[in-house]
Structures are given as structure tokens and as C-alpha cells.
mmCIF file of C-alpha atoms in Angstrom:
data_model
loop_
_atom_site.group_PDB
_atom_site.id
_atom_site.type_symbol
_atom_site.label_atom_id
_atom_site.label_comp_id
_atom_site.label_asym_id
_atom_site.label_seq_id
_atom_site.Cartn_x
_atom_site.Cartn_y
_atom_site.Cartn_z
ATOM 1 C CA MET A 1 -0.130 -8.086 -6.268
ATOM 2 C CA ILE A 2 -2.640 -10.479 -7.887
ATOM 3 C CA GLU A 3 -3.916 -11.031 -11.156
ATOM 4 C CA ASP A 4 -7.051 -10.689 -13.252
ATOM 5 C CA PHE A 5 -9.039 -13.730 -14.947
ATOM 6 C CA ALA A 6 -7.197 -12.791 -18.552
ATOM 7 C CA GLY A 7 -3.854 -13.116 -16.270
ATOM 8 C CA ARG A 8 -3.096 -9.483 -16.654
ATOM 9 C CA LEU A 9 -1.255 -8.170 -13.033
ATOM 10 C CA VAL A 10 -3.472 -5.947 -11.124
ATOM 11 C CA VAL A 11 -2.140 -3.042 -8.943
ATOM 12 C CA THR A 12 -4.247 -1.281 -6.929
ATOM 13 C CA LEU A 13 -3.956 2.854 -6.109
ATOM 14 C CA ASP A 14 -5.834 3.084 -2.670
ATOM 15 C CA LEU A 15 -6.636 6.973 -2.148
ATOM 16 C CA ASP A 16 -8.617 6.792 1.062
ATOM 17 C CA GLY A 17 -7.644 9.578 2.847
ATOM 18 C CA VAL A 18 -6.166 11.655 -0.466
ATOM 19 C CA THR A 19 -8.043 15.385 -0.557
ATOM 20 C CA ASP A 20 -5.602 17.136 -2.782
ATOM 21 C CA LYS A 21 -3.027 16.965 -5.196
ATOM 22 C CA ALA A 22 -0.084 16.541 -3.522
ATOM 23 C CA GLY A 23 -1.456 13.745 -1.661
ATOM 24 C CA LEU A 24 -2.630 12.146 -5.011
ATOM 25 C CA MET A 25 1.127 12.547 -6.192
ATOM 26 C CA ASP A 26 2.549 11.003 -3.063
ATOM 27 C CA ARG A 27 0.136 7.998 -3.174
ATOM 28 C CA CYS A 28 0.833 7.630 -6.745
ATOM 29 C CA ALA A 29 4.776 7.216 -6.018
ATOM 30 C CA ARG A 30 3.626 4.902 -2.938
ATOM 31 C CA ASP A 31 1.620 2.211 -4.525
ATOM 32 C CA LEU A 32 2.710 2.560 -8.085
ATOM 33 C CA ALA A 33 6.111 2.447 -6.862
ATOM 34 C CA LEU A 34 7.477 5.261 -9.115
ATOM 35 C CA PRO A 35 10.551 5.981 -9.335
ATOM 36 C CA ASP A 36 12.592 8.396 -7.161
ATOM 37 C CA TRP A 37 13.041 11.120 -10.395
ATOM 38 C CA PHE A 38 8.890 11.144 -10.561
ATOM 39 C CA GLY A 39 8.201 14.906 -10.616
ATOM 40 C CA ARG A 40 4.892 14.715 -8.662
ATOM 41 C CA ASN A 41 3.317 16.466 -11.499
ATOM 42 C CA TRP A 42 0.152 15.661 -14.041
ATOM 43 C CA ASP A 43 2.755 15.313 -16.731
ATOM 44 C CA ALA A 44 5.101 13.054 -14.555
ATOM 45 C CA LEU A 45 2.287 10.944 -13.603
ATOM 46 C CA ALA A 46 0.855 10.736 -17.523
ATOM 47 C CA ASP A 47 4.525 9.946 -18.416
ATOM 48 C CA SER A 48 4.882 7.390 -15.794
ATOM 49 C CA LEU A 49 1.738 5.469 -16.164
ATOM 50 C CA ALA A 50 2.318 5.157 -20.033
ATOM 51 C CA ASP A 51 5.952 4.378 -19.555
ATOM 52 C CA PRO A 52 5.793 0.069 -19.453
ATOM 53 C CA SER A 53 9.903 0.512 -18.019
ATOM 54 C CA VAL A 54 8.145 1.565 -14.803
ATOM 55 C CA TRP A 55 5.533 -0.976 -14.709
ATOM 56 C CA PRO A 56 5.908 -4.026 -12.291
ATOM 57 C CA GLU A 57 7.966 -6.850 -13.570
ATOM 58 C CA GLY A 58 5.964 -8.977 -15.914
ATOM 59 C CA SER A 59 3.417 -6.699 -16.731
ATOM 60 C CA VAL A 60 4.641 -5.743 -20.024
ATOM 61 C CA GLU A 61 4.078 -9.240 -21.391
ATOM 62 C CA ARG A 62 0.906 -9.844 -19.370
ATOM 63 C CA GLY A 63 -0.860 -5.981 -19.057
ATOM 64 C CA LEU A 64 -1.708 -3.943 -16.229
ATOM 65 C CA VAL A 65 -4.776 -2.920 -14.541
ATOM 66 C CA LEU A 66 -4.744 -0.283 -12.285
ATOM 67 C CA VAL A 67 -7.790 0.059 -9.597
ATOM 68 C CA VAL A 68 -7.796 3.078 -8.435
ATOM 69 C CA ARG A 69 -10.325 2.958 -5.024
ATOM 70 C CA GLY A 70 -11.199 5.465 -2.531
ATOM 71 C CA TRP A 71 -11.274 8.064 -4.841
ATOM 72 C CA ARG A 72 -14.521 9.870 -3.887
ATOM 73 C CA GLU A 73 -13.058 12.082 -1.107
ATOM 74 C CA TYR A 74 -10.743 13.491 -3.188
ATOM 75 C CA ALA A 75 -13.185 14.085 -6.114
ATOM 76 C CA GLU A 76 -15.744 16.252 -3.872
ATOM 77 C CA ALA A 77 -12.903 17.956 -2.352
ATOM 78 C CA ARG A 78 -11.254 18.958 -5.521
ATOM 79 C CA PRO A 79 -13.485 18.503 -8.372
ATOM 80 C CA GLY A 80 -11.267 20.629 -10.890
ATOM 81 C CA GLU A 81 -8.375 18.407 -9.789
ATOM 82 C CA TRP A 82 -10.048 15.016 -9.911
ATOM 83 C CA ALA A 83 -11.272 15.919 -13.401
ATOM 84 C CA VAL A 84 -7.803 16.537 -14.264
ATOM 85 C CA ALA A 85 -6.766 13.115 -12.593
ATOM 86 C CA GLU A 86 -9.312 11.140 -14.843
ATOM 87 C CA GLU A 87 -7.972 12.756 -18.126
ATOM 88 C CA VAL A 88 -4.573 11.777 -16.932
ATOM 89 C CA PHE A 89 -5.865 8.222 -15.975
ATOM 90 C CA ALA A 90 -7.986 8.497 -19.463
ATOM 91 C CA GLU A 91 -4.837 9.439 -21.859
ATOM 92 C CA ALA A 92 -2.108 6.925 -20.128
ATOM 93 C CA THR A 93 -4.861 3.799 -20.899
ATOM 94 C CA ASP A 94 -4.695 5.626 -24.546
ATOM 95 C CA ARG A 95 -1.027 5.745 -24.890
ATOM 96 C CA GLY A 96 -0.030 2.992 -22.997
ATOM 97 C CA PRO A 97 -0.586 -0.601 -24.897
ATOM 98 C CA GLY A 98 -1.397 -3.205 -22.212
ATOM 99 C CA LEU A 99 -2.777 -0.874 -19.542
ATOM 100 C CA PHE A 100 -5.748 -0.322 -18.224
ATOM 101 C CA VAL A 101 -7.055 2.092 -15.674
ATOM 102 C CA THR A 102 -10.461 1.483 -13.705
ATOM 103 C CA LEU A 103 -12.096 3.040 -11.122
ATOM 104 C CA GLY A 104 -13.033 1.135 -7.906
ATOM 105 C CA PRO A 105 -15.187 1.452 -5.223
ATOM 106 C CA GLY A 106 -15.253 5.477 -4.065
ATOM 107 C CA GLY A 107 -15.404 5.174 -0.479
ATOM 108 C CA SER A 108 -13.007 4.382 2.444
ATOM 109 C CA SER A 109 -12.112 0.908 2.553
ATOM 110 C CA LYS A 110 -12.884 1.470 6.654
ATOM 111 C CA GLU A 111 -16.596 2.005 5.751
ATOM 112 C CA VAL A 112 -18.958 -0.882 6.225
ATOM 113 C CA ALA A 113 -21.443 -0.475 3.815
ATOM 114 C CA ASP A 114 -25.287 -0.609 5.371
ATOM 115 C CA GLN A 115 -26.793 -3.096 4.125
ATOM 116 C CA PRO A 116 -30.557 -4.129 3.933
ATOM 117 C CA GLY A 117 -31.734 -7.302 5.930
#
């Protein structure tokens, strides 16, 4: 875990290779270290994101930034599901004081950017 310039803890949700809701929920459980009781559905994800008791230690006092990366493949494969996921992320940000969710790079970390020059 790292911190940003404001001292908030930064957690990355890596969706590289995820193309469906089940994969998203599994990745959320893994990357966000959600408790065993996490229900792997939209409501449970929203509740978990907005619940500071499941955030990493120290993030309640400092704030938490969740960076979602590698999301583009999922968004293209299941646009309706991805729209719901974005809504859940936005609602969690509104509900949970100290939580900020942002979309990072959409592609795979294995891709090499085609740079001019």
C-alpha cells in the first residue's frame, strides 16, 4: 500500500483480465481484502466500500483512495454491468467520508504503450 500527496492510503483494484461480474467481485474481495462475509453482489460491494471498518488500518484517519485499473476490457465486454459498477463506486464515494474512487489506466499492465519517437 502506498500513500498519495495528501497522505491518504492508496489501494489498487486491478481488473486486468476481468470480463464479468463474478470476476469483478472476486477481484474486489482479493484486492480490497474484504471479509469472508462479503456477499459478492452489488449491494454488498457498495456496503463494503462505504464501511470504514473494512478499510485498511489507518485509512479512516487518513482517508482512502481506491484506484481502479485495467477496467477497459470489462467495460467493453459487459457495458451494462460496468455502468452498475461505476454507479456503485460513485455512491460509495458519496456515502463514505474519506473514500475517493478513481479510474486509473484502463488497459492491461502487460501492454506496452506505443510511444512516438
